[in-house]
mmCIF file of C-alpha atoms and ligand atoms in Angstrom:
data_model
loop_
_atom_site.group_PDB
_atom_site.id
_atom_site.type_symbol
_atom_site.label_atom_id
_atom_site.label_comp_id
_atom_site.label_asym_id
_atom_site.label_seq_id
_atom_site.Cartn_x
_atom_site.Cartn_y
_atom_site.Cartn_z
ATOM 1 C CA UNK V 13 186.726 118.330 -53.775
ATOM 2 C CA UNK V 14 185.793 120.730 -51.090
ATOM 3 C CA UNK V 15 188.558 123.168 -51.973
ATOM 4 C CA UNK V 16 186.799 123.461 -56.000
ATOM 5 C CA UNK V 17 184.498 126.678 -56.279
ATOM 6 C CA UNK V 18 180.891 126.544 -56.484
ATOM 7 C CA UNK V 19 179.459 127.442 -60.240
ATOM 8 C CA UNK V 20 177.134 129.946 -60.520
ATOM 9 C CA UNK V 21 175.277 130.925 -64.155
ATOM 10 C CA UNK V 22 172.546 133.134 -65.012
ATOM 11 C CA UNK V 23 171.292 134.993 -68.019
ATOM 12 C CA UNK V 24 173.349 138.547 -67.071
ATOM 13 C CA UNK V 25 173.867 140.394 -63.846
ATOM 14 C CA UNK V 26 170.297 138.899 -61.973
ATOM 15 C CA UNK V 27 172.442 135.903 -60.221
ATOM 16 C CA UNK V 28 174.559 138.286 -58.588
ATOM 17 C CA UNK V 29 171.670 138.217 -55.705
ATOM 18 C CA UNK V 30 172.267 134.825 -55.857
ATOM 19 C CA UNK V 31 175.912 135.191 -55.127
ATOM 20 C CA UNK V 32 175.824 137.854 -52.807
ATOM 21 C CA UNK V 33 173.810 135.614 -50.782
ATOM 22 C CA UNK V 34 175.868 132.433 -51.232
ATOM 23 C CA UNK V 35 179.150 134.748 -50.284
ATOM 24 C CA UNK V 36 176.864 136.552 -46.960
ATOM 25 C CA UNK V 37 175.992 132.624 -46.093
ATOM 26 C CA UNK V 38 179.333 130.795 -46.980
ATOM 27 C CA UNK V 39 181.701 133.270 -46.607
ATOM 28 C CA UNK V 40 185.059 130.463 -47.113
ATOM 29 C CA UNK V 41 184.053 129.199 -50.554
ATOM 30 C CA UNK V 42 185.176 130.361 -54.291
ATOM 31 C CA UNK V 43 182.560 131.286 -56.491
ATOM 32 C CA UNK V 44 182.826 131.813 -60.029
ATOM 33 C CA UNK V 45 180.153 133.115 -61.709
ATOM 34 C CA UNK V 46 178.808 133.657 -65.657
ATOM 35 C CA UNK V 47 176.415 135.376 -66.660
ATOM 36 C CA UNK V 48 175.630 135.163 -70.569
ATOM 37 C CA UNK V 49 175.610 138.977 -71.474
ATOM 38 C CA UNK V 50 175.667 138.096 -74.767
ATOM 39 C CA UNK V 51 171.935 136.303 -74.995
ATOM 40 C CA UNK V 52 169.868 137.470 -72.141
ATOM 41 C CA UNK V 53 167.236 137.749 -71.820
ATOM 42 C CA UNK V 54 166.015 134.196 -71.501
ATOM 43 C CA UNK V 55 162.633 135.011 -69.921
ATOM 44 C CA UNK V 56 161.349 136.019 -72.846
ATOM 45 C CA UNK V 57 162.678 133.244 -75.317
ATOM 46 C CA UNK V 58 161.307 130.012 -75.714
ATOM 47 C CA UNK V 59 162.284 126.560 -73.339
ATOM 48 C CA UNK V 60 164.206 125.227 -76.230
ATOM 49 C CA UNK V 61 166.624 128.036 -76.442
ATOM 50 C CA UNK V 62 167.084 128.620 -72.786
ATOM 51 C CA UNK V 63 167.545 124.818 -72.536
ATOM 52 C CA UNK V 64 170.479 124.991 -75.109
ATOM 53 C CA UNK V 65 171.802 128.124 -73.714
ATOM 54 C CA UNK V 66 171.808 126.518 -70.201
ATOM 55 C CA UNK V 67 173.193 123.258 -71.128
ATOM 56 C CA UNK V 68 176.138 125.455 -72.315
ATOM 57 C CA UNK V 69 176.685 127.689 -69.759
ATOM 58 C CA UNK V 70 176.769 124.478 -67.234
ATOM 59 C CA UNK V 71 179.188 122.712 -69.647
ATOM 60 C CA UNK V 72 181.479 126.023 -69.088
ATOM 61 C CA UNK V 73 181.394 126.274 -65.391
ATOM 62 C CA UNK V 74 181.501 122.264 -65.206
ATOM 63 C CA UNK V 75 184.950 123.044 -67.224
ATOM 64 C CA UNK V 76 186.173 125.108 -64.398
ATOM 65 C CA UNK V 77 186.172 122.168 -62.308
ATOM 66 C CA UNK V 78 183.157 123.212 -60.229
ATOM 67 C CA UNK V 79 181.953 121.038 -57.335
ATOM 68 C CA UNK V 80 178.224 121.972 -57.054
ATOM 69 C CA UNK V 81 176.199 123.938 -59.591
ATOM 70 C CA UNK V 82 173.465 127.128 -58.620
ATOM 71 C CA UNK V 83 171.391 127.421 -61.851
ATOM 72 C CA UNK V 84 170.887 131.253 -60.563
ATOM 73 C CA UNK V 85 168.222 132.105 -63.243
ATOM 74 C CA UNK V 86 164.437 131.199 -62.581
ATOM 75 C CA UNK V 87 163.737 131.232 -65.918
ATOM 76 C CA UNK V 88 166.868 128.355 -66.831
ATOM 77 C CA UNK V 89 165.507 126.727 -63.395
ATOM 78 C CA UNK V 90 161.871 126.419 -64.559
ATOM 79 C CA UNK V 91 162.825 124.618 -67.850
ATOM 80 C CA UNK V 92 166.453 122.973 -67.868
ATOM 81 C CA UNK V 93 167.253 121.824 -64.411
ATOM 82 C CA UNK V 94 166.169 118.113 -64.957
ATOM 83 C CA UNK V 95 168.126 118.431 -68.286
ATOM 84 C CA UNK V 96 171.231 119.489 -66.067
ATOM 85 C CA UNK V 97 170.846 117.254 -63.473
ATOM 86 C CA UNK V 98 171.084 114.575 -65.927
ATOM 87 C CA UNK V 99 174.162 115.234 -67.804
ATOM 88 C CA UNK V 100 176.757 116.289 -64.744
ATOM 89 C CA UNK V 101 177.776 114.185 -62.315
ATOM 90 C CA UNK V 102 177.809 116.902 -59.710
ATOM 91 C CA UNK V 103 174.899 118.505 -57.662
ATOM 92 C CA UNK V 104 172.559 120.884 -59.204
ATOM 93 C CA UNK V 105 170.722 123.026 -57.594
ATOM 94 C CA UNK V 106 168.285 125.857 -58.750
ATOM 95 C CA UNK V 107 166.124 128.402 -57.499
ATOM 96 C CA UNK V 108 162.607 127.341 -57.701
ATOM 97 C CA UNK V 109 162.129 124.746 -55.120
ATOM 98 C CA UNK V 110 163.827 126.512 -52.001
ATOM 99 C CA UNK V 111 161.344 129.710 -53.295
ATOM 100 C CA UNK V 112 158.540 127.290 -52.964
ATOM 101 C CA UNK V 113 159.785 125.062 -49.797
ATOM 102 C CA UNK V 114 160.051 128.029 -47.600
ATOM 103 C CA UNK V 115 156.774 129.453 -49.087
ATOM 104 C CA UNK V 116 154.988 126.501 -48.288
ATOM 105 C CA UNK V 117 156.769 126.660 -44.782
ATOM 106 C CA UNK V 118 155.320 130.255 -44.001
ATOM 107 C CA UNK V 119 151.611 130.425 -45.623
ATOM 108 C CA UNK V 120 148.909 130.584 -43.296
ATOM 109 C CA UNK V 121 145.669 130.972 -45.368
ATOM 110 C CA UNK V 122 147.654 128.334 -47.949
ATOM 111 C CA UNK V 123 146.840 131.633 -50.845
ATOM 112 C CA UNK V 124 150.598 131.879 -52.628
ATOM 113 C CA UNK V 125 151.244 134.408 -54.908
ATOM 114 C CA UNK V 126 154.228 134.072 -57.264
ATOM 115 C CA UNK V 127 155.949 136.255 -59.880
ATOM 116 C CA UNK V 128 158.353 136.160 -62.403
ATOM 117 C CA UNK V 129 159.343 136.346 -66.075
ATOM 118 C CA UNK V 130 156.972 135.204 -68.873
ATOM 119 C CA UNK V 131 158.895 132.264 -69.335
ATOM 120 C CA UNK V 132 158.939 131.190 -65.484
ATOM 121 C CA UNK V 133 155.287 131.870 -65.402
ATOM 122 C CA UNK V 134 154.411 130.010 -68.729
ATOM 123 C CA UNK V 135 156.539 126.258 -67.179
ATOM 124 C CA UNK V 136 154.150 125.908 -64.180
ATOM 125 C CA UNK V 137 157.561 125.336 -62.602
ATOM 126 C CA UNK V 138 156.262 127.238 -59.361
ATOM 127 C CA UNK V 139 152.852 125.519 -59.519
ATOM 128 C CA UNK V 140 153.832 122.255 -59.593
ATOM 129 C CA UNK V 141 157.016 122.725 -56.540
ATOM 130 C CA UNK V 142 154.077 123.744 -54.458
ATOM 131 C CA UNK V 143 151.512 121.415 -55.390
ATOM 132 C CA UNK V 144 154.268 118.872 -55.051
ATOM 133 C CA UNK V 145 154.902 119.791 -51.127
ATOM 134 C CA UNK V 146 151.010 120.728 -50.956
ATOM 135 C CA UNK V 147 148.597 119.945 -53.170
ATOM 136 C CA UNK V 148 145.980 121.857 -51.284
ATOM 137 C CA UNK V 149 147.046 125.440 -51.674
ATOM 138 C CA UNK V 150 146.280 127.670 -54.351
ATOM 139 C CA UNK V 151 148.739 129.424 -56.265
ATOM 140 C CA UNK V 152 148.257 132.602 -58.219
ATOM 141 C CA UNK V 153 150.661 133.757 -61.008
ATOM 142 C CA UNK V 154 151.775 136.767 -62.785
ATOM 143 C CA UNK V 155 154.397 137.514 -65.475
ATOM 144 C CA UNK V 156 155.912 140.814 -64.355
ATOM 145 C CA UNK V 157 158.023 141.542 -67.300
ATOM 146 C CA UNK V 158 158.867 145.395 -66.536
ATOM 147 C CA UNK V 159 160.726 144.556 -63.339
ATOM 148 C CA UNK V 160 163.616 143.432 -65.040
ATOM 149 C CA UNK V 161 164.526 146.246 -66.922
ATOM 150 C CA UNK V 162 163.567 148.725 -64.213
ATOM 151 C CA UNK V 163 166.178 146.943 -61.653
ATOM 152 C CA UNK V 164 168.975 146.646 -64.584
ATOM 153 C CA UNK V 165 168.144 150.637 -65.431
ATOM 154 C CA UNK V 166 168.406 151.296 -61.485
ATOM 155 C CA UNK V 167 165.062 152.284 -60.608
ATOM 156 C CA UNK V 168 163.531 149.711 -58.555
ATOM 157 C CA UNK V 169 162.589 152.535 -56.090
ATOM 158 C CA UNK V 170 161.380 154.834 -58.646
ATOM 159 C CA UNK V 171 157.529 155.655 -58.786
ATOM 160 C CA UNK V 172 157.279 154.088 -62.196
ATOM 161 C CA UNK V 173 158.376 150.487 -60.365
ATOM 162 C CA UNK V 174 155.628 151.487 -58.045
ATOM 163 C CA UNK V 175 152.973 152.133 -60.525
ATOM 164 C CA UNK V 176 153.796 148.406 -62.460
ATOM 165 C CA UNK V 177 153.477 146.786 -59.168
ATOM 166 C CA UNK V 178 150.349 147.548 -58.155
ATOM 167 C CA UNK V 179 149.197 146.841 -61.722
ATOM 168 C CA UNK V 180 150.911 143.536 -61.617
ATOM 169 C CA UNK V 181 150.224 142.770 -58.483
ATOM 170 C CA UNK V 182 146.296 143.788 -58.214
ATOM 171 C CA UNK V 183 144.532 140.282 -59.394
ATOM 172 C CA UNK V 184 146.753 138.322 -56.677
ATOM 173 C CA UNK V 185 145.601 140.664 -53.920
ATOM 174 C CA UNK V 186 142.349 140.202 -54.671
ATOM 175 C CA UNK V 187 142.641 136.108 -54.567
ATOM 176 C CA UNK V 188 143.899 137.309 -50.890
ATOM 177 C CA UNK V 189 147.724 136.026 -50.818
ATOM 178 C CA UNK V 190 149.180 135.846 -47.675
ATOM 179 C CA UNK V 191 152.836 134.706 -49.048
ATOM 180 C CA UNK V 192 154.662 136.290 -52.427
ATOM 181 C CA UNK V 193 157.574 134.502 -53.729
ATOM 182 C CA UNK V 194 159.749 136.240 -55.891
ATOM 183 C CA UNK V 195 160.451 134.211 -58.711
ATOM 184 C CA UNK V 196 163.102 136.509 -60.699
ATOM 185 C CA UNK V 197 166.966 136.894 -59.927
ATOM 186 C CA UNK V 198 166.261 140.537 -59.968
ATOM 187 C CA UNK V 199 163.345 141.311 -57.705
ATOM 188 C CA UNK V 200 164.921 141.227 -54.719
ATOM 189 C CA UNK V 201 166.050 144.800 -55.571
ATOM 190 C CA UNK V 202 161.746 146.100 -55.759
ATOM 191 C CA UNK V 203 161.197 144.592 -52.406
ATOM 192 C CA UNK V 204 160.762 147.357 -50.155
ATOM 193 C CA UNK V 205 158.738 148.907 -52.956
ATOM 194 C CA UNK V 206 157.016 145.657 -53.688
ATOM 195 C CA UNK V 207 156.025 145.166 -49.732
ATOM 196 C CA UNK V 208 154.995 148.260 -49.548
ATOM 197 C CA UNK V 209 152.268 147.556 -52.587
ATOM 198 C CA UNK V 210 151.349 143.968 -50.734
ATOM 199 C CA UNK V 211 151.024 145.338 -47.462
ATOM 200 C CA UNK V 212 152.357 144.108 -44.473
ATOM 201 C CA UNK V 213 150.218 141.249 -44.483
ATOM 202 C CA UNK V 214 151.659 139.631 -47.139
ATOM 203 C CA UNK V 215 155.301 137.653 -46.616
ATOM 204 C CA UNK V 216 157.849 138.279 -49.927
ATOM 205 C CA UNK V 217 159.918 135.037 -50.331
ATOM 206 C CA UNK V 218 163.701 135.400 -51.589
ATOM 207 C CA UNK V 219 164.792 132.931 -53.798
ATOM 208 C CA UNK V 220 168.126 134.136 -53.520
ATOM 209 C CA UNK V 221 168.321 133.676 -49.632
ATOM 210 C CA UNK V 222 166.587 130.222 -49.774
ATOM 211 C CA UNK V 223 168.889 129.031 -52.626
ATOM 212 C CA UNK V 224 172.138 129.716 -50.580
ATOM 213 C CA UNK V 225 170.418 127.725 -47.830
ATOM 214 C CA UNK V 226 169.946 124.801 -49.782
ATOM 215 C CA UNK V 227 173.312 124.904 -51.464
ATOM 216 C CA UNK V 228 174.980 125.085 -47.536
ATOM 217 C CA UNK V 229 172.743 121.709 -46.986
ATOM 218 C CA UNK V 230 173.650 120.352 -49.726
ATOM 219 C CA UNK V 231 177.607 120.890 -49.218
ATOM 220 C CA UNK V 232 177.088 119.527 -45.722
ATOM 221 C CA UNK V 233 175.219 117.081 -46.896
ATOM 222 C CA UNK V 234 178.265 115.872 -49.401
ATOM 223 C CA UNK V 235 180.841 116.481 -46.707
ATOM 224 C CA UNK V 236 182.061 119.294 -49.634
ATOM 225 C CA UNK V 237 182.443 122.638 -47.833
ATOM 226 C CA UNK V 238 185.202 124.413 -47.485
ATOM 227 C CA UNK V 239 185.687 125.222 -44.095
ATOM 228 C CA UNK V 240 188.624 127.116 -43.914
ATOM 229 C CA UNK V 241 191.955 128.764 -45.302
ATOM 230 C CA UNK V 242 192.503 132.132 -47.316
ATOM 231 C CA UNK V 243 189.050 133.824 -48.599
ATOM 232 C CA UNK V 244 189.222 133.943 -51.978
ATOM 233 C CA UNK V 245 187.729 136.305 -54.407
ATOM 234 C CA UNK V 246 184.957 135.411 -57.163
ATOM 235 C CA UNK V 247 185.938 134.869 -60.519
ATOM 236 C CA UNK V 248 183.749 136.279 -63.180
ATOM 237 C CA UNK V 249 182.705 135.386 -66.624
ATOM 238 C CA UNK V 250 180.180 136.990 -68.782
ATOM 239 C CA UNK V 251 180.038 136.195 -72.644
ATOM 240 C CA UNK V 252 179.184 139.876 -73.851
ATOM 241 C CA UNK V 253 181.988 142.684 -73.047
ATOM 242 C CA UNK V 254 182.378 143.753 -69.529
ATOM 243 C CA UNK V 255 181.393 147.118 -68.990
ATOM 244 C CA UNK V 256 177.359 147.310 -68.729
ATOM 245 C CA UNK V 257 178.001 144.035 -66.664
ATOM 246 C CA UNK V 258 179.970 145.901 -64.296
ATOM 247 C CA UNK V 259 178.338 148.469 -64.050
ATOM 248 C CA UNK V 260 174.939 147.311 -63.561
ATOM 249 C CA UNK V 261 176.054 144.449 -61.759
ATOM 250 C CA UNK V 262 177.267 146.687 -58.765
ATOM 251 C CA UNK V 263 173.898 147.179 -57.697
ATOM 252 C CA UNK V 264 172.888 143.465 -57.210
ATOM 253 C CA UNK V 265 176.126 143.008 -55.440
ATOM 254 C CA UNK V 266 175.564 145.634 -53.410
ATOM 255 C CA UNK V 267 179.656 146.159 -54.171
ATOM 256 C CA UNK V 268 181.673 147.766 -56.196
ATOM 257 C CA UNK V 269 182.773 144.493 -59.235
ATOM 258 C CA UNK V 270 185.691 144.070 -61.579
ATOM 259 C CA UNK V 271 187.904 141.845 -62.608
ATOM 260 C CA UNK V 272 185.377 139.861 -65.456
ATOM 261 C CA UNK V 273 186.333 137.934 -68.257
ATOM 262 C CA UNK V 274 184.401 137.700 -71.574
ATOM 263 C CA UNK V 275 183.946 133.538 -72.970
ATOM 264 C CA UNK V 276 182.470 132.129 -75.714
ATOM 265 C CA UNK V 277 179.859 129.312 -74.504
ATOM 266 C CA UNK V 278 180.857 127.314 -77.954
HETATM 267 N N1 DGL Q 11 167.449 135.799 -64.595
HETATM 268 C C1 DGL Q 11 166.120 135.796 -65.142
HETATM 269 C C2 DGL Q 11 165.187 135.027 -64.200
HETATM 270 O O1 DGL Q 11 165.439 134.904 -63.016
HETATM 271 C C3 DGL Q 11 165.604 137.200 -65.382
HETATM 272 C C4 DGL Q 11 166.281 137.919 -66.534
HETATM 273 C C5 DGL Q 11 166.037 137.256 -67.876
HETATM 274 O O2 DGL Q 11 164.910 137.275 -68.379
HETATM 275 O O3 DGL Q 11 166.994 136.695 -68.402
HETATM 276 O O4 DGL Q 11 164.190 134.523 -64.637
#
């Protein structure tokens, strides 16, 4: 078992901060990665089609004889992760409950802001991680749906990103956050713009780098890492053609990326 790869999925290229992370964090195990080109995005579908889309995309990376499972997507996290857990024998972990954990862990005034997709936002799947570990703090949410396609188009440091962040970003200020947790695969790439907006009062929370945490637990935990032996590149999958994936996907790697394979999920 520990030699298998870890299976990554999200809706396109946003996971990719989840497995740079996992590869900065656990530098000796595969990863193979999909990302399903073909149907994102799921933040703005309903639960019922991100469910079935996610309960295919695991069934795929459960095919490749996977050990452990990152559902990489908030928006799949927030609705299908039960769902998953259920059907696969193997551990499933998503990216919602280290985002909150750690959030939790560094709030002082116990004010958390969080933002994500319209989906995400619409579960309460941040709302009730946090009132789970805390039922005491209060939690203020915003659907920031222009992020996504300003990362993907490459201007998360442009001065329109700047503009839609302190619109989005305004109300929760003014409930007096002390903590922001980022609650979209692709926001890590706004942060410097988005802590410049919050101020340096305010704490931004990584999913990605909490989620790698967890899963490096977890494999300890299970007595599954691999601790050793050749390094071994990560396989990709995506279920629309490669190119845009490619190319927009070298920016949330932070590396140039090749080598992916187009699927069908059926
Ligand atoms: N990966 C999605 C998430 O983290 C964002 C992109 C999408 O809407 O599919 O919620």
């Amino acid at each position: 078992m520990p030699e298998r790869a870890i299976g990554i999925f999200d809706s396109g290229v946003g996971g990719l901060t989840v497995l740079r992370e996992l590869r900065r964090q656990l530098p000796h195990e595969e990863l193979v990665y999909l990302g399903d080109t073909a149907r994102v995005p799921y933040g703005t579908k309903s639960p019922q089609t991100v469910g079935r889309y996610a309960r295919e995309a695991a069934r795929f990376l459960v095919g490749q004889r996977v050990k452990l499972l990152v559902v990489a997507c908030n928006t799949a996290s927030a609705v299908a992760l039960d769902d998953l857990a259920a059907i696969h024998r193997l551990p499933v972990v998503g990216v919602i409950e280290p985002g909150a954990r750690r959030a939790l862990e560094v709030t002082r005034s116990g004010r958390i802001g969080v933002i994500g997709t319209e989906g995400t936002i619409r579960s309460r799947a941040y709302e009730r991680a946090l009132h789970a570990g805390n039922p005491d703090v209060d939690v203020c949410v915003a659907a920031c749906p222009l992020f996504v396609p300003l990362a993907e188009e490459g201007w998360a440091g442009h001065a329109i990103a700047r503009l839609a962040a302190v619109e989005y970003l305004e109300p929760l200020l003014q409930r007096g956050i002390d903590t922001l947790v980022l609650g979209c695969t692709h926001y890590p790439l706004l942060k410097p713009i988005l802590q410049e907006v919050v101020g340096p009062g305010v704490k931004l929370i990584d999913s990605a780098e909490e989620t790698a945490k967890t899963v490096a637990g977890l494999l300890a935990a299970h007595g599954l890492e691999r601790r050793g032996g050749e390094p071994r590149p990560p396989r990709y999958f995506v279920t629309d053609v490669a190119e845009r994936f490619e190319r927009v996907g070298g920016a949330f790697l932070g590396a140039p990326l090749a080598g992916v394979t187009t699927v069908t999920l059926d």
